[in-house]
PDB file of C-alpha atoms and ligand atoms in Angstrom:
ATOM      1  CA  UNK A   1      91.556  99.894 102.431  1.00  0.00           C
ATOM      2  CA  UNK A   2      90.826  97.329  99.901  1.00  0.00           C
ATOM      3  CA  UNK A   3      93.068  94.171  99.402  1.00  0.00           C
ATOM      4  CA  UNK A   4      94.158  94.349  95.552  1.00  0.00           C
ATOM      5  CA  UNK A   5      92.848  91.460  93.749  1.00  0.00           C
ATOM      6  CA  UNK A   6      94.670  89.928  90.372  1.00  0.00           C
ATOM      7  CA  UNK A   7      92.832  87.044  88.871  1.00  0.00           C
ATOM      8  CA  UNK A   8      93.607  84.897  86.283  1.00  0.00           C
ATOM      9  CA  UNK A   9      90.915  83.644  83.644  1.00  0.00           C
ATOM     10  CA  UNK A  10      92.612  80.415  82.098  1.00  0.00           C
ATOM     11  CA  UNK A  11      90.163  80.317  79.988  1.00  0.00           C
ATOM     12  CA  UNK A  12      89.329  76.759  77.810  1.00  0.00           C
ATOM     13  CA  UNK A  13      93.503  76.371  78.266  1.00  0.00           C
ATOM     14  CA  UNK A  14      95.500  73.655  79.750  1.00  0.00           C
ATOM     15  CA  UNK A  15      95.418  69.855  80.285  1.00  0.00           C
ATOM     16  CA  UNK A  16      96.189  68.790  84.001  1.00  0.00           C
ATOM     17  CA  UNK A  17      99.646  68.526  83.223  1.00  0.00           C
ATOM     18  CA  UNK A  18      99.754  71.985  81.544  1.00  0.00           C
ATOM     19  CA  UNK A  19      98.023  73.146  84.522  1.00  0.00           C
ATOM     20  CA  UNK A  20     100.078  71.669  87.313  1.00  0.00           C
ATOM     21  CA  UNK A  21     103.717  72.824  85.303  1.00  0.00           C
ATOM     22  CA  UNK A  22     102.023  76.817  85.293  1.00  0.00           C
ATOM     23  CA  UNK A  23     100.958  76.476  88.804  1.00  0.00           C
ATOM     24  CA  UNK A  24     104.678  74.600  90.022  1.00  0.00           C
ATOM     25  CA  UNK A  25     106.480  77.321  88.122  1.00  0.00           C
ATOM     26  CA  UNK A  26     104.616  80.205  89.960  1.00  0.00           C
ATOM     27  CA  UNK A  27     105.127  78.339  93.000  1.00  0.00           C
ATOM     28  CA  UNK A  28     109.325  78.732  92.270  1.00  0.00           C
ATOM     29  CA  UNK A  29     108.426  82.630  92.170  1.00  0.00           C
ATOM     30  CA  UNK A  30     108.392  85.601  94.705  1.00  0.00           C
ATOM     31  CA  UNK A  31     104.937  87.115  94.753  1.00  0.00           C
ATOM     32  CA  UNK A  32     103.711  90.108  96.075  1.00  0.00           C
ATOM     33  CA  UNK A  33     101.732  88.447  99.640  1.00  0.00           C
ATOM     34  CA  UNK A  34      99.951  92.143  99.911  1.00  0.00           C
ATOM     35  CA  UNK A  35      97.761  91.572  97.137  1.00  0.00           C
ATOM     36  CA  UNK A  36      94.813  88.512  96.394  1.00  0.00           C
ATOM     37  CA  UNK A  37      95.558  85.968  93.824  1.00  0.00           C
ATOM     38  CA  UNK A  38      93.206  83.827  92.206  1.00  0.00           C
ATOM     39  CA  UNK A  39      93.730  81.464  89.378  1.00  0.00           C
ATOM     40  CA  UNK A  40      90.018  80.557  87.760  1.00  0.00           C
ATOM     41  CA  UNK A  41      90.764  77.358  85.692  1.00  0.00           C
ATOM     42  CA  UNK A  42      88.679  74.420  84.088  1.00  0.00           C
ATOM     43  CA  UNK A  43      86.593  72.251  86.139  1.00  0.00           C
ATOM     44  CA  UNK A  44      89.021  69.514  84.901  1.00  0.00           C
ATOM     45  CA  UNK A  45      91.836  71.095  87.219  1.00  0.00           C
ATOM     46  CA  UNK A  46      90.393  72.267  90.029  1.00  0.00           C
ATOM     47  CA  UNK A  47      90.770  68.809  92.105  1.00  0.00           C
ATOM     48  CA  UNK A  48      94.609  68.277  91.246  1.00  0.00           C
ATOM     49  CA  UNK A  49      95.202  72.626  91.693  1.00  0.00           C
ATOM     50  CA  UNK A  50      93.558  72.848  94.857  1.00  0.00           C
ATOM     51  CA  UNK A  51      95.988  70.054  96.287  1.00  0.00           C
ATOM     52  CA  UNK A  52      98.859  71.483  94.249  1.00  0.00           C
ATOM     53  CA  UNK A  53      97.685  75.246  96.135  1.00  0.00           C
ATOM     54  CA  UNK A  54      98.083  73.373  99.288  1.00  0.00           C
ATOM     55  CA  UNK A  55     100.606  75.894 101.350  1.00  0.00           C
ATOM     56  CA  UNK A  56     100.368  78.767  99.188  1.00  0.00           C
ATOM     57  CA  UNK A  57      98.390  81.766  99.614  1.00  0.00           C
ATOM     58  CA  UNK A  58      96.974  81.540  95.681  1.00  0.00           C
ATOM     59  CA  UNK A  59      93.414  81.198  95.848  1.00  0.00           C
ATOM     60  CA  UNK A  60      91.520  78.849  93.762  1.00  0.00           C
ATOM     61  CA  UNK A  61      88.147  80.070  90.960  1.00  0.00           C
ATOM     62  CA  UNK A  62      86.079  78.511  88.848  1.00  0.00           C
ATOM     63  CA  UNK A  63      84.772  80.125  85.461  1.00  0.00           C
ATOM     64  CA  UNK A  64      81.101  79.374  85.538  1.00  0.00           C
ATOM     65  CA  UNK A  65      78.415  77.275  87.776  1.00  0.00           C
ATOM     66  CA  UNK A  66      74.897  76.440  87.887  1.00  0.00           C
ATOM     67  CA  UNK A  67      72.553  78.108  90.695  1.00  0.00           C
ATOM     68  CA  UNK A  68      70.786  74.712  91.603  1.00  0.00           C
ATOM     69  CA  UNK A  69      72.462  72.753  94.599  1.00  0.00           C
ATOM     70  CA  UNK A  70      71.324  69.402  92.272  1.00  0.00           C
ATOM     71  CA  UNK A  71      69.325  68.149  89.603  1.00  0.00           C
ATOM     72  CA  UNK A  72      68.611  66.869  86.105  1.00  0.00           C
ATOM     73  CA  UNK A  73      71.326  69.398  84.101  1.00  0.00           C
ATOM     74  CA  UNK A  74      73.611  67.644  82.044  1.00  0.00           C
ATOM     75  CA  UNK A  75      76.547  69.292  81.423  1.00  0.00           C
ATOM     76  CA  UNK A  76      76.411  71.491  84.366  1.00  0.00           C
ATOM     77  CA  UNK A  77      78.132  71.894  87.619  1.00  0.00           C
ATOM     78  CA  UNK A  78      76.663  72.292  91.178  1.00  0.00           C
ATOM     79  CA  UNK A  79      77.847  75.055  94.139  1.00  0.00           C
ATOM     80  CA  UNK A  80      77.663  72.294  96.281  1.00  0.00           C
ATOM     81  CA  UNK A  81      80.245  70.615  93.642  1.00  0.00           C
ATOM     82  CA  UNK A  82      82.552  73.244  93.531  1.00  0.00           C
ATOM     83  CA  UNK A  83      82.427  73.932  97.332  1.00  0.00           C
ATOM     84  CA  UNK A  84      83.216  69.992  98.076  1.00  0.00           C
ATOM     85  CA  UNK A  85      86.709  70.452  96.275  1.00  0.00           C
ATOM     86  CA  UNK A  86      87.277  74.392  97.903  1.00  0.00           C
ATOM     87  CA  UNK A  87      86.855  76.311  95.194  1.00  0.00           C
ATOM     88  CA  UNK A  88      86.818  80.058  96.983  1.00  0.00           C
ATOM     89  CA  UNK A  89      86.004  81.935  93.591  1.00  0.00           C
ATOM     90  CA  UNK A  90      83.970  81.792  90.439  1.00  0.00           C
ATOM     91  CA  UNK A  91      83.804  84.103  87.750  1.00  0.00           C
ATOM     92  CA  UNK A  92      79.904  85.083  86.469  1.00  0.00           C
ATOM     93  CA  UNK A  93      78.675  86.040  83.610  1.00  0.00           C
ATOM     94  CA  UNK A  94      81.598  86.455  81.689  1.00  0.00           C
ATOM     95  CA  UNK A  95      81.031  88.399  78.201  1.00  0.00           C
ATOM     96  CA  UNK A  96      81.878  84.681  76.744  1.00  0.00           C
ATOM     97  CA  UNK A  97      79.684  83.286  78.321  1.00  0.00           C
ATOM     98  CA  UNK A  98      76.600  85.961  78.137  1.00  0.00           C
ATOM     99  CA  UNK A  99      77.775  85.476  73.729  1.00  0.00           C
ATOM    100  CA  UNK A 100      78.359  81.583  73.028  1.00  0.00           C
ATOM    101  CA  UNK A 101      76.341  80.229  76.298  1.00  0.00           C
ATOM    102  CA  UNK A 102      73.232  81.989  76.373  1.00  0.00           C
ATOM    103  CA  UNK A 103      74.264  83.417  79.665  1.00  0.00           C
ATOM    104  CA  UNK A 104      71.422  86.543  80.604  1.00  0.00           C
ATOM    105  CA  UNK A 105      71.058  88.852  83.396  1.00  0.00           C
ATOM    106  CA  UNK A 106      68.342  86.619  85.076  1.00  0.00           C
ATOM    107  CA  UNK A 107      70.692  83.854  84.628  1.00  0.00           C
ATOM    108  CA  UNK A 108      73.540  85.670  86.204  1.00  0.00           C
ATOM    109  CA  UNK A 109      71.680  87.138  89.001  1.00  0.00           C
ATOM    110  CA  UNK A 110      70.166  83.159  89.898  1.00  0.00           C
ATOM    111  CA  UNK A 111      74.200  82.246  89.849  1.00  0.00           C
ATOM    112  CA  UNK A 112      75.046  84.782  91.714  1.00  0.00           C
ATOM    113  CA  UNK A 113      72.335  84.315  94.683  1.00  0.00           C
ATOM    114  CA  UNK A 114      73.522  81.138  94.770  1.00  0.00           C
ATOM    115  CA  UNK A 115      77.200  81.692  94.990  1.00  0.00           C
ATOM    116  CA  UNK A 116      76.939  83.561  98.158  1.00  0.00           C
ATOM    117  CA  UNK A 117      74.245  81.602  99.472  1.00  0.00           C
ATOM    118  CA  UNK A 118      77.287  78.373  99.270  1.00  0.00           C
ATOM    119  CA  UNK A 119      79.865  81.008 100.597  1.00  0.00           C
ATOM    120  CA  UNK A 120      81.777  81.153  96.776  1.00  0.00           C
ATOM    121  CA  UNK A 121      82.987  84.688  95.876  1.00  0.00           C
ATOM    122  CA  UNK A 122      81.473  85.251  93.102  1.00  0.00           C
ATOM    123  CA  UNK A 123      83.620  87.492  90.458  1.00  0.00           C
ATOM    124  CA  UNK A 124      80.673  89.359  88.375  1.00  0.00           C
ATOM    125  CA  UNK A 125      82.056  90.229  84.543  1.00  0.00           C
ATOM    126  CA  UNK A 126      79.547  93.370  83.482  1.00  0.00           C
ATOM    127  CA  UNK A 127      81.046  94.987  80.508  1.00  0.00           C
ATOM    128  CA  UNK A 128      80.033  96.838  76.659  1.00  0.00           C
ATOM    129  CA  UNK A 129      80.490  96.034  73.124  1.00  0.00           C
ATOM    130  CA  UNK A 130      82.109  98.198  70.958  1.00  0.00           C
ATOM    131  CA  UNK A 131      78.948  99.151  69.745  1.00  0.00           C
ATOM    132  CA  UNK A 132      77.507 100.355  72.667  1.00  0.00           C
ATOM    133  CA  UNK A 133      80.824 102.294  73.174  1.00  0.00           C
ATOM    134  CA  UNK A 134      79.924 103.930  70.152  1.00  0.00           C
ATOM    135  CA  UNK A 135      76.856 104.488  70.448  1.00  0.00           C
ATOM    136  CA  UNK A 136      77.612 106.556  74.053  1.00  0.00           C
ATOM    137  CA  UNK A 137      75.746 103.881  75.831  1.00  0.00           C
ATOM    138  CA  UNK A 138      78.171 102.051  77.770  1.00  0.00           C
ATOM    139  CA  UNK A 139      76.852 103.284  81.263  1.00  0.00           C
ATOM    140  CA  UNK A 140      73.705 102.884  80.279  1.00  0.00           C
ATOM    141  CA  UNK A 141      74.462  99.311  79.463  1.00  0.00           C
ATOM    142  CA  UNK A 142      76.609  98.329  82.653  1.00  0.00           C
ATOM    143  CA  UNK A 143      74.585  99.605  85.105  1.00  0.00           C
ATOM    144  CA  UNK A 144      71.471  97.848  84.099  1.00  0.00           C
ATOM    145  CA  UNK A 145      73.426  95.087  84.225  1.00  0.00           C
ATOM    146  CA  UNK A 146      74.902  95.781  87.414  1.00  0.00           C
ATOM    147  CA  UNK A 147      71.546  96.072  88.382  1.00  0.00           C
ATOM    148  CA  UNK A 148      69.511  93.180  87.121  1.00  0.00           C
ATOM    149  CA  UNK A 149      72.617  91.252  88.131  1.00  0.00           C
ATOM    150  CA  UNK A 150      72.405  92.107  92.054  1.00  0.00           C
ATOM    151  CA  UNK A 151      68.108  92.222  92.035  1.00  0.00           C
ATOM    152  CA  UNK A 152      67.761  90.937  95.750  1.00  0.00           C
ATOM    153  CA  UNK A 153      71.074  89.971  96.117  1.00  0.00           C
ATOM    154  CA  UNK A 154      71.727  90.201 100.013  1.00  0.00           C
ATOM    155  CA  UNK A 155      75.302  90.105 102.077  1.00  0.00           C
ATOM    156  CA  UNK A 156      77.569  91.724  98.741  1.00  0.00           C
ATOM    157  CA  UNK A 157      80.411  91.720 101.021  1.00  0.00           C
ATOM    158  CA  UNK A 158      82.570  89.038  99.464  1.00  0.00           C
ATOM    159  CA  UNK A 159      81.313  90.136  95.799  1.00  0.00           C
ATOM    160  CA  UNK A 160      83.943  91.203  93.244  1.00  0.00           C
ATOM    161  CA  UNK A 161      83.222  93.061  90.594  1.00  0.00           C
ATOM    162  CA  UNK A 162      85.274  93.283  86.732  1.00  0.00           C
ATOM    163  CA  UNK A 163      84.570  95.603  84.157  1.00  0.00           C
ATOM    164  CA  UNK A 164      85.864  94.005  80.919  1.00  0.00           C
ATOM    165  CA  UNK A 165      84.715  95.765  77.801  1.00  0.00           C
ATOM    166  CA  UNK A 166      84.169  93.581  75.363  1.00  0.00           C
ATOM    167  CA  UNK A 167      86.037  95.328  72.464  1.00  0.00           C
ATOM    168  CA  UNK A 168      89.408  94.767  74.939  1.00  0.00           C
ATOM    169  CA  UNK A 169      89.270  90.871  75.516  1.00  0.00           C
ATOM    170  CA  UNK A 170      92.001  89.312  73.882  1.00  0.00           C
ATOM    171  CA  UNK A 171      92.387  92.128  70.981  1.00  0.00           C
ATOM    172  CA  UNK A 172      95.393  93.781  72.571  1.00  0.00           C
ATOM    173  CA  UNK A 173      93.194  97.023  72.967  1.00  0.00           C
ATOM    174  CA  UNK A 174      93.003  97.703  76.243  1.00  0.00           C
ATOM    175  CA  UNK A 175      90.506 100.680  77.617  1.00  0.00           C
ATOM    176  CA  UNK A 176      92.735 103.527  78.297  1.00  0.00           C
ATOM    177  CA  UNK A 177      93.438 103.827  82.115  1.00  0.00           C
ATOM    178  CA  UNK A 178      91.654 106.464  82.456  1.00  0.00           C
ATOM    179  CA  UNK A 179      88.139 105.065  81.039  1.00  0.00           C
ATOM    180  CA  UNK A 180      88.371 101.964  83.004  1.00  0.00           C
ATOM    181  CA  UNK A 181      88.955 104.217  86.129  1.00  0.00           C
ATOM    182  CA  UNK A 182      85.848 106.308  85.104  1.00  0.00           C
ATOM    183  CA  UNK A 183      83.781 103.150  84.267  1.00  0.00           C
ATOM    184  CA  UNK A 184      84.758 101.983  87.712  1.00  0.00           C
ATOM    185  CA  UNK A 185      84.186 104.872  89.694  1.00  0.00           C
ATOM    186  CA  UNK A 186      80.541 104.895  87.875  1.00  0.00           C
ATOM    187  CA  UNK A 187      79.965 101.274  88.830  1.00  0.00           C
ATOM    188  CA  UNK A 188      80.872 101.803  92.533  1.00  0.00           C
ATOM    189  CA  UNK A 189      78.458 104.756  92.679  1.00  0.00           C
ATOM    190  CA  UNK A 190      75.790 102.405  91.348  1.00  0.00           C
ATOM    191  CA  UNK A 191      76.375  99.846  94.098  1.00  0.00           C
ATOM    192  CA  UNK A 192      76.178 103.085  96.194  1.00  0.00           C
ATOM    193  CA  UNK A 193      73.136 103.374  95.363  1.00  0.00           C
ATOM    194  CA  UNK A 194      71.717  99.709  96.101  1.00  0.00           C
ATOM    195  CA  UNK A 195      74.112  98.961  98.984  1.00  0.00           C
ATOM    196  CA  UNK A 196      75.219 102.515 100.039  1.00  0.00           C
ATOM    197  CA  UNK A 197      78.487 102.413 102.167  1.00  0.00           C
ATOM    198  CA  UNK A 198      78.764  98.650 101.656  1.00  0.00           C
ATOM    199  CA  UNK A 199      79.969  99.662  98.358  1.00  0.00           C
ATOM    200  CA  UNK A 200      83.414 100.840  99.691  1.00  0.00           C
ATOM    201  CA  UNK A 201      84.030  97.237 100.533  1.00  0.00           C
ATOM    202  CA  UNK A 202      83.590  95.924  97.210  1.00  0.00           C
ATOM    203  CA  UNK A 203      86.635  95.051  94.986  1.00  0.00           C
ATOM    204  CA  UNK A 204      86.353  96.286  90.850  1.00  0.00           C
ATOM    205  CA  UNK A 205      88.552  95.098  88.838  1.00  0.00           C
ATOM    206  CA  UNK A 206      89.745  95.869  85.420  1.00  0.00           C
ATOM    207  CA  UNK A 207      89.886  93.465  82.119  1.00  0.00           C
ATOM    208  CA  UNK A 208      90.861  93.216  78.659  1.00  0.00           C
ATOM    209  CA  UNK A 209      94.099  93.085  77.264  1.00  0.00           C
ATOM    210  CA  UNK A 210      95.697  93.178  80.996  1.00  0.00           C
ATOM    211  CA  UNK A 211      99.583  92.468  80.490  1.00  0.00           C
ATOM    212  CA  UNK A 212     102.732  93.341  82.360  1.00  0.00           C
ATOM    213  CA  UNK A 213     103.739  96.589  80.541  1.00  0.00           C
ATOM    214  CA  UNK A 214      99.501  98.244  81.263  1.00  0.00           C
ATOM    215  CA  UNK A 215      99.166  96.968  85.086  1.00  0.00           C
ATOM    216  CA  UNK A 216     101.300  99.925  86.881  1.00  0.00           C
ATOM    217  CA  UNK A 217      99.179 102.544  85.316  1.00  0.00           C
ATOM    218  CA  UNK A 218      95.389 100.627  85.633  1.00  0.00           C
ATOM    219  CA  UNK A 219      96.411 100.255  88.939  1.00  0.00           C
ATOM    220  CA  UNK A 220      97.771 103.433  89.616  1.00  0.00           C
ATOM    221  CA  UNK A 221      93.874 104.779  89.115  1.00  0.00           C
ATOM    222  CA  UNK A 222      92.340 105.451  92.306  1.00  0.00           C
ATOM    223  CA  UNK A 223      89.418 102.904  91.630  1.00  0.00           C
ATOM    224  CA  UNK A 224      91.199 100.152  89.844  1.00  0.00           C
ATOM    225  CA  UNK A 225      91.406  97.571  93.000  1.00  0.00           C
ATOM    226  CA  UNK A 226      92.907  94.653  90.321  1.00  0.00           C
ATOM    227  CA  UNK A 227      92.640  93.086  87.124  1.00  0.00           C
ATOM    228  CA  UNK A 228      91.194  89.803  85.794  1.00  0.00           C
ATOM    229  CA  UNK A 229      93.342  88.213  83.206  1.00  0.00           C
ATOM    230  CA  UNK A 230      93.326  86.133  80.508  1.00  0.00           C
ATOM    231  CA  UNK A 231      96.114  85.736  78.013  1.00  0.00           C
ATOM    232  CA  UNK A 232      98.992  87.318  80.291  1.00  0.00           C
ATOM    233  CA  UNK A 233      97.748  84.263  82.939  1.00  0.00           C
ATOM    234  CA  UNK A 234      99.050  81.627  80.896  1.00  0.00           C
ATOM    235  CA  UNK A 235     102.576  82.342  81.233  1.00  0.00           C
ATOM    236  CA  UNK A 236     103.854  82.139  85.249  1.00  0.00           C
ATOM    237  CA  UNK A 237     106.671  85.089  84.428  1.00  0.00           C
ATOM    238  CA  UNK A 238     103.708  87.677  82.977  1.00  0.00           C
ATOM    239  CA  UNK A 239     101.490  86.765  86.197  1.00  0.00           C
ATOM    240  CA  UNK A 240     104.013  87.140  88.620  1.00  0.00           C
ATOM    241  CA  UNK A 241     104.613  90.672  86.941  1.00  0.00           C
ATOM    242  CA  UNK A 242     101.044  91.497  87.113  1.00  0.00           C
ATOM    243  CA  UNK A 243     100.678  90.335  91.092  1.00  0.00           C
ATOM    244  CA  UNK A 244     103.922  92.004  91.432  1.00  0.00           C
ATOM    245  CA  UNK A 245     102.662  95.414  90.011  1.00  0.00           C
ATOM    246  CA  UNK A 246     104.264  97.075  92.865  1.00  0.00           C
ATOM    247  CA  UNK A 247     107.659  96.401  91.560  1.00  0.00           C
ATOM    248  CA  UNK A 248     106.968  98.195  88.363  1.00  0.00           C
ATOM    249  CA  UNK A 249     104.978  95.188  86.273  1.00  0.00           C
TER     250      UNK A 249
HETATM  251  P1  PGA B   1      92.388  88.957  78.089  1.00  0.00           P
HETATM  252  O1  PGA B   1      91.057  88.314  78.723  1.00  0.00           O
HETATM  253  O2  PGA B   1      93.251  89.405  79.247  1.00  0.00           O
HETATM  254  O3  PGA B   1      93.011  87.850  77.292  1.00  0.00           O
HETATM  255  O4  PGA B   1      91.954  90.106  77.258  1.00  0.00           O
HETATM  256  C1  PGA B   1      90.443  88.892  79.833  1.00  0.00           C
HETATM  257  C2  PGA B   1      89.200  88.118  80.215  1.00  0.00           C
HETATM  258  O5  PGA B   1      88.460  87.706  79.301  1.00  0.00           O
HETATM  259  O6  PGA B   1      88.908  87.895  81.402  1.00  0.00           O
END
């Protein structure tokens, strides 16, 4: 049985103060212990979240890292960085980053080597454009990069997977339950077929356009193990709903 996993993708959003107010005011709350909960926030927070996490069972994520332990990158932050403070998490290859940052498949599978090899989850964001959609290639598209993401990738235990079509991020379009469970079921097969039963143990989640009045019936799907969330994040009432899905979002 899979633990259900709801993440939070804060995105460029908050100041340190911003931060630590969300994070006190979804301390005050009653959340759901049965399921994972990550918040994956600006490097800017992590040191002052992780202490604020101190006692609670919310785990803390990055959003991005480099694969190198060291080394002449401006600009760029080290595993070995991100481990020092306790980061447990970091999100890869997220569709904003693979657009703005020149993010790549090679890129992604380097970060994500390197993320297990330093003992970070990595959360890997594979995902189509509308285009693709409507072109009928959206498989096609995912599971080469589910593929070229995990080339030699060894030990996938800890690996978490979300599916976040592009066309759903932050429109208010979400995929209709029933293609993200289909997507999902189609990605597990394809770790199936790299990992074979290893694949039961990884976590997919769903996201785009994840809010408190979708999450019962995404995660009501028999492959939907969570959601990773942006927007609905931001606000401590609309992530308690979403970790609280069980209640009825
Ligand atoms: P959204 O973002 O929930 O605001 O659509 C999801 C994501 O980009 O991870």
């Amino acid at each position: 049985m899979r633990t259900p996993i709801i993440a939070g993708n804060w995105k460029m959003n908050n100041t340190i103060k911003e931060g630590l107010d969300l994070i006190e005011d979804l301390k005050s709350k009653e959340l759901d212990s049965n399921v994972e909960k990550v918040v994956c926030i600006p490097f800017t927070l992590l040191k002052d979240l992780k202490d604020k996490l101190k006692g609670t069972d919310i785990k803390l994520g990055a959003q991005n890292m480099h694969w190198e332990d060291s080394g002449a990158y401006t600009g760029e932050v080290s595993p070995i960085m991100l481990k020092e403070i306790g980061v447990d998490y970091v999100i890869i290859g997220h569709s904003e980053r693979r657009q703005y940052f020149c993010e790549t498949d090679e890129t992604v599978n380097k970060k994500i080597k390197s993320a297990i090899k330093h003992d970070i989850k990595p959360i890997l964001c594979v995902g189509e454009s509308l285009e693709d959609r409507e072109k009928g290639k959206e498989k096609e598209i995912v599971k080469s990069q589910i593929e070229k993401a995990l080339e030699d990738v060894e030990n996938i235990e800890t690996l978490v997977v979300a599916y976040e079509p592009i066309w759903a991020i932050g429109t208010g379009k979400t995929a209709s339950s029933d293609q993200a469970n289909d997507m999902i079921h189609f990605i597990r097969k394809t770790i199936w077929s790299l990992y074979g039963d290893t694949s039961d143990q990884i976590r997919i989640q769903y996201g785009g356009s994840v809010k408190p009045d979708n999450i019962v019936e995404l995660m009501a799907k028999s492959d939907i193990d969570g959601a990773l969330v942006g927007g609905a994040s931001l606000k401590a009432e609309d992530f308690m709903d979403l970790i609280n899905f069980k209640n009825g979002g």
